[in-house]
CSV table of C-alpha atoms in Angstrom, one decimal:
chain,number,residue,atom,x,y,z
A,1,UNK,CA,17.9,2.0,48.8
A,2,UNK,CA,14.3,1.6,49.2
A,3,UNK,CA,13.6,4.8,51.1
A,4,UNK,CA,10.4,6.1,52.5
A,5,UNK,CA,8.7,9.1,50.7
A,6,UNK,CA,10.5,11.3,53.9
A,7,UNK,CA,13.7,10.4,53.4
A,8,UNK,CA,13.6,10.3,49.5
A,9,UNK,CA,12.0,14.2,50.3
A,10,UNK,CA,15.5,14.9,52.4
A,11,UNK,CA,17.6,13.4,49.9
A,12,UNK,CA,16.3,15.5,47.2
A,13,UNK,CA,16.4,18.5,49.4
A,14,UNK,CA,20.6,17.8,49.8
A,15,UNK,CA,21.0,17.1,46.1
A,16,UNK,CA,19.4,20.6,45.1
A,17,UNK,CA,21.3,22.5,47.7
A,18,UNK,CA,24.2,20.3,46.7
A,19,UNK,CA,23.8,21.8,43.2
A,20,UNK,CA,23.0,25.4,44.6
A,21,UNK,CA,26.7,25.0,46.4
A,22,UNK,CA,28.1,24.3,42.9
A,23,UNK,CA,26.2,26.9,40.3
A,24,UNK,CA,27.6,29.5,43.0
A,25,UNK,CA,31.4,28.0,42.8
A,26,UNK,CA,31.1,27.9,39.1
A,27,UNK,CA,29.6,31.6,39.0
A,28,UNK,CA,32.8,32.6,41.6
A,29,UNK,CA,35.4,30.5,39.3
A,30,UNK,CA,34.2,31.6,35.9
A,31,UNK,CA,33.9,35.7,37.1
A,32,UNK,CA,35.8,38.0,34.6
A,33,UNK,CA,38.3,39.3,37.8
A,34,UNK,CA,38.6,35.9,39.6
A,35,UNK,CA,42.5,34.9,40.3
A,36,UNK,CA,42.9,31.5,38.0
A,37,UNK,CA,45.2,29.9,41.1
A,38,UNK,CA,42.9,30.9,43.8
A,39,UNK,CA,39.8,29.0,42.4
A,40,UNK,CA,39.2,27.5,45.3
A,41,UNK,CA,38.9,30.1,47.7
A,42,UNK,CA,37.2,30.1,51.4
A,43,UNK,CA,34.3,32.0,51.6
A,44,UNK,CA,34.5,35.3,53.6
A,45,UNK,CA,34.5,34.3,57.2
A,46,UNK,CA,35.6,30.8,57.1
A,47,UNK,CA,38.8,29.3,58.4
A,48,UNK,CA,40.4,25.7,57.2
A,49,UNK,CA,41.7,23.7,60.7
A,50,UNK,CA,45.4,24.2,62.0
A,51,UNK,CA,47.8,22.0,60.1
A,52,UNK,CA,50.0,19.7,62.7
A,53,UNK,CA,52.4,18.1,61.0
A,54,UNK,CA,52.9,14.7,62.4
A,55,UNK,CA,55.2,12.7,59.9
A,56,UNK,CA,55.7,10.0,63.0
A,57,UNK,CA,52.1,9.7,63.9
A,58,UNK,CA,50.8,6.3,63.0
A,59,UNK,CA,47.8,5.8,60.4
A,60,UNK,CA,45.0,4.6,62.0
A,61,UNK,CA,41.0,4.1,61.6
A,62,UNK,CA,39.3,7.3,62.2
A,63,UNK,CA,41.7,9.9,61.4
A,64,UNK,CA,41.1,12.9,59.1
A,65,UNK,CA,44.2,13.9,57.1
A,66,UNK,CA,44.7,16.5,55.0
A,67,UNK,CA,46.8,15.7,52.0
A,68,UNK,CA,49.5,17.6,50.7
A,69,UNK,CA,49.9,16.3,47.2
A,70,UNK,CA,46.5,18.6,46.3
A,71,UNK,CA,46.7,21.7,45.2
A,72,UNK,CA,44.0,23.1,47.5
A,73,UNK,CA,42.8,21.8,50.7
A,74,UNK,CA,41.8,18.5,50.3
A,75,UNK,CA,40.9,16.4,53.4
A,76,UNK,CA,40.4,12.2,53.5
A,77,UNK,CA,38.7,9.7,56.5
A,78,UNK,CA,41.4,6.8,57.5
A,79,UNK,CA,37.8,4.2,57.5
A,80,UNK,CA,39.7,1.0,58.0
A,81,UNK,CA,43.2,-0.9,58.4
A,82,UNK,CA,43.6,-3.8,55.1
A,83,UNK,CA,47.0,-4.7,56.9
A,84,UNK,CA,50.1,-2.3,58.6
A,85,UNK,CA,50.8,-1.0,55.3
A,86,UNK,CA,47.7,-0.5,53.9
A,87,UNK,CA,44.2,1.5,54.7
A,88,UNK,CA,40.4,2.5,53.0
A,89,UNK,CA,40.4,6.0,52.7
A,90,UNK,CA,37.1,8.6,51.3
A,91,UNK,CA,37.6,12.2,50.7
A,92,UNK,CA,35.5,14.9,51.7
A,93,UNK,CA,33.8,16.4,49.3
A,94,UNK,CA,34.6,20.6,49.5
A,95,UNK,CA,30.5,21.4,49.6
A,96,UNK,CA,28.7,21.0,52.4
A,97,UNK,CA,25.9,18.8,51.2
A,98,UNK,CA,25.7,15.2,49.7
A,99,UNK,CA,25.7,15.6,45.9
A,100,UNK,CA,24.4,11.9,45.2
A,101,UNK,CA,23.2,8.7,47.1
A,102,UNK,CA,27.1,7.9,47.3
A,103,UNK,CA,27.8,10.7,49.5
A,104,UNK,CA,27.4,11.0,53.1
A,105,UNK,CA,26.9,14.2,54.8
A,106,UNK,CA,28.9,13.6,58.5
A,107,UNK,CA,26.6,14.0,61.7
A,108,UNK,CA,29.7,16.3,62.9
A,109,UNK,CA,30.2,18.9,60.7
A,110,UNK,CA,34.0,19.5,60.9
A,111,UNK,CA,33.6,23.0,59.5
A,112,UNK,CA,35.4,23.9,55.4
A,113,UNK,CA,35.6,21.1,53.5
A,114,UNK,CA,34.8,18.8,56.5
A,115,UNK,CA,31.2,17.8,56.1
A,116,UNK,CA,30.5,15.8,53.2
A,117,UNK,CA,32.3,12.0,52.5
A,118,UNK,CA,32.5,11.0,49.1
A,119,UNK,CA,31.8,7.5,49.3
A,120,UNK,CA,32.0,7.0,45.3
A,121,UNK,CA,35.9,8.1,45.4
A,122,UNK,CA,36.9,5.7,48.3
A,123,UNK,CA,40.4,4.4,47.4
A,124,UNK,CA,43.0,2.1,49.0
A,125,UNK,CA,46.2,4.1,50.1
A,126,UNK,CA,49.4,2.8,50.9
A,127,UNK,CA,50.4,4.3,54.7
A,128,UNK,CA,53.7,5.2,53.1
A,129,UNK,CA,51.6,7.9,51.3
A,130,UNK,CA,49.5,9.1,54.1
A,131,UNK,CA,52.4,9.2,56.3
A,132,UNK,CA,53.0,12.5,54.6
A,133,UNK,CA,50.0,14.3,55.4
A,134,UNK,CA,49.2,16.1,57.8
A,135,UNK,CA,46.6,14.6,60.7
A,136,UNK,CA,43.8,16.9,62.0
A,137,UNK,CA,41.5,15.4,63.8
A,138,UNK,CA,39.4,12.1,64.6
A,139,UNK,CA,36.2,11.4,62.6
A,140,UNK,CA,33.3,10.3,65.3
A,141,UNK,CA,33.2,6.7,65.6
A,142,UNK,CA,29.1,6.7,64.4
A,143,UNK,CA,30.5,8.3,61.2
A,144,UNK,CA,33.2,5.8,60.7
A,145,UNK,CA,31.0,2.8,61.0
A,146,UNK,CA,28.0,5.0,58.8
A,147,UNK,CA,30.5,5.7,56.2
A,148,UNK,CA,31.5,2.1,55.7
A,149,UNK,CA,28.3,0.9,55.6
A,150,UNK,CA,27.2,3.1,52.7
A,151,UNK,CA,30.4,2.1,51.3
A,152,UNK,CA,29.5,-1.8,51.5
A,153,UNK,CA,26.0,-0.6,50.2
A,154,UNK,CA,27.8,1.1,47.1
A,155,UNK,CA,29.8,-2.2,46.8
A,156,UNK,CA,26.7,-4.4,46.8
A,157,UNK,CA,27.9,-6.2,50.2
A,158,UNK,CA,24.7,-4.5,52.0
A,159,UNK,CA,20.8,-4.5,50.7
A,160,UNK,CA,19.6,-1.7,52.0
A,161,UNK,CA,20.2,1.4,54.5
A,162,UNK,CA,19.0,2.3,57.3
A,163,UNK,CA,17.2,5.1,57.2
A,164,UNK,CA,19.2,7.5,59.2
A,165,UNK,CA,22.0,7.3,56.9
A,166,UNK,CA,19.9,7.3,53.3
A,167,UNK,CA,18.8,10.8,54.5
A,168,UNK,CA,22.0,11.9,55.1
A,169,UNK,CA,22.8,11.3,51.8
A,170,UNK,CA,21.7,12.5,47.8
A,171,UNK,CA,19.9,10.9,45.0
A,172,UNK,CA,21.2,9.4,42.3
A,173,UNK,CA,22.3,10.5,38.6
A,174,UNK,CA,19.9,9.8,35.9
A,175,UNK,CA,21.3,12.3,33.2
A,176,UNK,CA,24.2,12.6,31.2
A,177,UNK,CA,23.9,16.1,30.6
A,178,UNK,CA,24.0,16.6,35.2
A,179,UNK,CA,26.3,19.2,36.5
A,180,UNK,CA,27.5,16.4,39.1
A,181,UNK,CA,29.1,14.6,36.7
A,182,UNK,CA,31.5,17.3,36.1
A,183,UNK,CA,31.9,17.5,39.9
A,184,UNK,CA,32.6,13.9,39.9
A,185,UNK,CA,35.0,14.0,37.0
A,186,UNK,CA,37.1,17.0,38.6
A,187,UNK,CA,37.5,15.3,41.7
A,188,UNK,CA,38.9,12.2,40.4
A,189,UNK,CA,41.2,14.1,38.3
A,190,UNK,CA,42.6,16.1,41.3
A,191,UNK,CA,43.5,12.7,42.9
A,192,UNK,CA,45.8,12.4,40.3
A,193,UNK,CA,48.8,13.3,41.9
A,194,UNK,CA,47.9,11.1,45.3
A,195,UNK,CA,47.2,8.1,43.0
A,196,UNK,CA,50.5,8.1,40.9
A,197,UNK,CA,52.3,8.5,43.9
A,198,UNK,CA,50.5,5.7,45.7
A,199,UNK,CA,51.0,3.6,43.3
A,200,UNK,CA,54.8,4.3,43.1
A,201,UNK,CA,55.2,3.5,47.0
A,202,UNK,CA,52.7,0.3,46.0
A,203,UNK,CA,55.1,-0.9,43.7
A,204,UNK,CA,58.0,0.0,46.3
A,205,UNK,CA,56.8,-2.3,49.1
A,206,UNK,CA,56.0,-5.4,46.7
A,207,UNK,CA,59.9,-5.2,45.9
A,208,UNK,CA,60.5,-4.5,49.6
A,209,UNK,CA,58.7,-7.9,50.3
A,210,UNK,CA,60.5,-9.4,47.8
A,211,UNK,CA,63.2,-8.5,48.9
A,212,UNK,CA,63.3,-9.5,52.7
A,213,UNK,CA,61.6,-12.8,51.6
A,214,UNK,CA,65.1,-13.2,49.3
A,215,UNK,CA,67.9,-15.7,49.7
A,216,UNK,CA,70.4,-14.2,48.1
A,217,UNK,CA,72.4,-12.5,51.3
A,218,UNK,CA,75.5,-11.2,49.8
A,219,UNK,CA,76.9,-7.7,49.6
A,220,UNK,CA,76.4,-7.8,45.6
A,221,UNK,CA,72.3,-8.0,46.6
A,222,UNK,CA,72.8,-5.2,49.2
A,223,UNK,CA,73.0,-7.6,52.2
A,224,UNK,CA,74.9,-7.1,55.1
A,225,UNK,CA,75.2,-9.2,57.8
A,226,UNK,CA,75.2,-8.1,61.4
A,227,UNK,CA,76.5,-11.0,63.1
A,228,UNK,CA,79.7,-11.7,60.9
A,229,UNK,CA,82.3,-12.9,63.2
A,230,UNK,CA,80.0,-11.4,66.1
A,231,UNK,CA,82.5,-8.1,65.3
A,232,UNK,CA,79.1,-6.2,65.2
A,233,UNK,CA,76.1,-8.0,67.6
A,234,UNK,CA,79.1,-8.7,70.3
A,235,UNK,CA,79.4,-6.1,72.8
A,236,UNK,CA,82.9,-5.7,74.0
A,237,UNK,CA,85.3,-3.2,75.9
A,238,UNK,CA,87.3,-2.7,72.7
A,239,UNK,CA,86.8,0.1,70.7
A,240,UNK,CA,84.0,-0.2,68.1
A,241,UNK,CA,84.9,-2.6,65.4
A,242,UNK,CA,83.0,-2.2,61.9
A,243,UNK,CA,82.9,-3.1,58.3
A,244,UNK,CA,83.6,-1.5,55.4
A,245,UNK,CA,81.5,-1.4,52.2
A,246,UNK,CA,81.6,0.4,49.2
A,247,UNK,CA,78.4,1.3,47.2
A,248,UNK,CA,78.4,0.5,43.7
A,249,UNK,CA,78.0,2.8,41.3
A,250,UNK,CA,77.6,6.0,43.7
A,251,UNK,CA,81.2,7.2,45.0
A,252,UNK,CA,80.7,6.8,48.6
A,253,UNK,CA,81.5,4.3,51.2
A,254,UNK,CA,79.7,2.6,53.8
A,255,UNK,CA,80.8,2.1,57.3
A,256,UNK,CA,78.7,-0.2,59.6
A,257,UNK,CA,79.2,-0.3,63.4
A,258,UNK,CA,77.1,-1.3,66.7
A,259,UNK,CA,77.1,1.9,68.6
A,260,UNK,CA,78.1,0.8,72.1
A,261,UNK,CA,75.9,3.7,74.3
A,262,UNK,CA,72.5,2.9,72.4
A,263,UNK,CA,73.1,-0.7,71.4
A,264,UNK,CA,71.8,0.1,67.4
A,265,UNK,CA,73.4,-0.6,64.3
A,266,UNK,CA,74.4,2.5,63.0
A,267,UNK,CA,75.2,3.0,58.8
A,268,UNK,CA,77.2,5.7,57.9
A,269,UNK,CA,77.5,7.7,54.6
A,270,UNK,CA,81.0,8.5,53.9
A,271,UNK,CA,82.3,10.7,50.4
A,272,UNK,CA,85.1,7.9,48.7
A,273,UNK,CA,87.6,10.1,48.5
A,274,UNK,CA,87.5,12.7,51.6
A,275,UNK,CA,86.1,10.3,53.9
A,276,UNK,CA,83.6,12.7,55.1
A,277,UNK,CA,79.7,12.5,55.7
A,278,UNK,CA,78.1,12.3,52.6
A,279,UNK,CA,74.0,12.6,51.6
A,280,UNK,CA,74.5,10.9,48.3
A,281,UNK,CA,72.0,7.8,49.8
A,282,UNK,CA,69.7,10.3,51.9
A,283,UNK,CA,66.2,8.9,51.1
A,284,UNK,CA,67.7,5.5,50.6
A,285,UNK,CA,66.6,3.0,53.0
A,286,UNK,CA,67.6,-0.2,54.7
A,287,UNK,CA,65.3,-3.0,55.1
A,288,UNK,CA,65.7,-5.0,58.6
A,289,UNK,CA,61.9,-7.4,58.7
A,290,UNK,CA,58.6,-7.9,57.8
A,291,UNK,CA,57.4,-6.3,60.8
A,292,UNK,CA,59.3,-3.1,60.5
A,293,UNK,CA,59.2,-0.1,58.8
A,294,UNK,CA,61.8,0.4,56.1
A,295,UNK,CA,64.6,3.0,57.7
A,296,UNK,CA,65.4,6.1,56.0
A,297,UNK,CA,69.0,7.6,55.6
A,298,UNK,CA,68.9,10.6,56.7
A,299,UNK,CA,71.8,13.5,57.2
A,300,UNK,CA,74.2,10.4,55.7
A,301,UNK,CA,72.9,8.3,58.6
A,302,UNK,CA,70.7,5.3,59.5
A,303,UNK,CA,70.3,3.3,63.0
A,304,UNK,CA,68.9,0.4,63.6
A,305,UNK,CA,67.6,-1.3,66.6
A,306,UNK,CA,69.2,-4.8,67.2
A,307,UNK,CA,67.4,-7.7,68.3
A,308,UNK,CA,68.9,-11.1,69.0
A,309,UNK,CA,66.7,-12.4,65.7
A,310,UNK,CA,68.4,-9.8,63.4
A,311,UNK,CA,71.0,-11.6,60.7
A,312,UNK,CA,71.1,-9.0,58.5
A,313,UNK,CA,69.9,-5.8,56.9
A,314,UNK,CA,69.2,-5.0,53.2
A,315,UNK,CA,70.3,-1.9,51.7
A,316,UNK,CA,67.9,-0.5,48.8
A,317,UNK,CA,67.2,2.4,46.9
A,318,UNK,CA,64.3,4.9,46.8
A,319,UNK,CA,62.4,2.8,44.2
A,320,UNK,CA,63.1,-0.7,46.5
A,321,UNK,CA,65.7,-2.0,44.2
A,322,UNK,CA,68.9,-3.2,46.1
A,323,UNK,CA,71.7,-1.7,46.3
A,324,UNK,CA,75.3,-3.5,45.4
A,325,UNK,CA,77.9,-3.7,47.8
A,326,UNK,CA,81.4,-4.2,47.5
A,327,UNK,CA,83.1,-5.0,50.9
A,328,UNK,CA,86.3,-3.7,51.9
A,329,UNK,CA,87.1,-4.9,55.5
């Protein structure tokens, strides 16, 4: 990092209030009376920001999310797009000073556990995964491009720092027997939860490509097509024609029809024998292209725009495996 004897004199002011922060949370969680599932509580006078959940709102650069697969609050910086589906996210760290040379204390302080980015635990995240979170604000745009630098400086892509972000940082580890590495080690551990499920949805949308990239379109791979005898894509001033599946394996039916108000494909859930709406595939979802979200069933029913290129959709299950069709009519 190179730094001048002022900044290395800031950075070693951060790291010891850094570990002042810590010896006090220690002291707080180790207390005789403290409550074992509130060891993370706010300080006397400090609020966390409003939740607004957003499941619709689009991941983008900049955002700060707060994640709900942590057990206490637990807020990440959106710092870059890989692709649609993919994004480079850091943590905050719940002190309020940088612990190390690999943190980054923000030149907006967003208040609780919104003022220190922990560049060391940056992670790729699927936007499947942060799709569930909750979005709560927009990290300054200085920030954003200060944060990846010192990211690409932890990386090895960048020599050195400027000097405006070095002090905003810590200094480094040097001992095994340093409190920080405990702080480090819990932190990763309480991503543990985020990660597994990451993976799981990372897993999900390589089958999903598979899948759409597939030539097998037949009802046994969960194909159906939309333009079969034009009965669906054709609009006409009959009444509604539609197929007829029935779903391997799971005791419902599946009725497919072009809803003649909205123009969309619309799959319907039905129970085998009654005939009635079923939510045996809620969560289930039906693929359409590569530059489209998977569609979730939901309340036993999908819909699904229609576009002169659309042959087909692909019906698969939570996990991205297809589902086997059997077609009746």
């Amino acid at each position: 990092m190179n730094p001048s004897n002022n900044s290395l004199s800031v950075r070693k002011h951060n790291s010891k209030a850094f570990l002042r922060e810590l010896l006090m949370d220690n002291l707080l969680r180790s207390a005789p009376d403290a409550d074992k599932d509130e060891d993370l509580r706010l300080p006397a006078g400090i609020a966390l920001p409003p939740r607004f959940p957003v499941p619709d709102e689009p991941v983008s650069a900049g955002q700060v999310r707060l994640l709900p697969q942590i057990g206490f609050p637990t807020y990440v910086a959106v710092l870059e797009a890989w692709d649609e589906a993919s994004f480079l996210i850091v943590p905050f760290s719940r002190f309020s000073k940088p612990a190390t040379e690999e943190e980054l204390e923000t030149t907006r302080n967003g208040g609780a556990f919104m003022a220190v980015l922990q560049i060391w635990n940056a992670r790729t995240a699927m936007a499947a995964t942060l799709r569930k979170s909750w979005l709560v604000g927009m990290l300054p745009n200085r920030d954003v491009k200060d944060a990846l630098l010192l990211w690409k400086w932890s990386i090895g892509d960048v020599a050195e720092l400027p000097e405006r972000i070095s002090e905003r940082t810590g200094v480094p580890i040097y001992r095994t027997d340093d409190p920080r590495l405990d702080y480090r080690r819990e932190a990763i551990e309480n991503f543990a939860a985020f990660d597994a499920e990451d993976d799981a949805n990372a897993e999900r949308a390589e089958k999903l490509v598979d899948l759409l990239q597939g030539r097998d379109k037949s009802p046994g791979n969960g194909w159906i097509s939309v333009g079969e005898e034009e009965r669906i894509a054709a609009a006409s001033d009959q009444p509604n024609e539609f197929l007829l599946y029935r779903v391997v394996g799971k005791g419902v039916l599946l009725s497919v029809e072009r809803s003649r108000s909205s123009g969309e494909l619309v799959l319907s859930v039905l129970d085998e024998s009654t005939e009635k709406p079923s939510p045996a595939l809620d969560g289930f979802f039906v693929l359409v292209d590569s530059e489209t979200d998977p569609i979730i069933i939901q309340g036993s029913i999908a819909r699904v725009p229609i576009s002169s290129k659309l042959e087909g959709v692909r019906l698969v299950d939570p996990q991205g495996d297809a589902i086997s069709l059997e077609k009746l009519s």
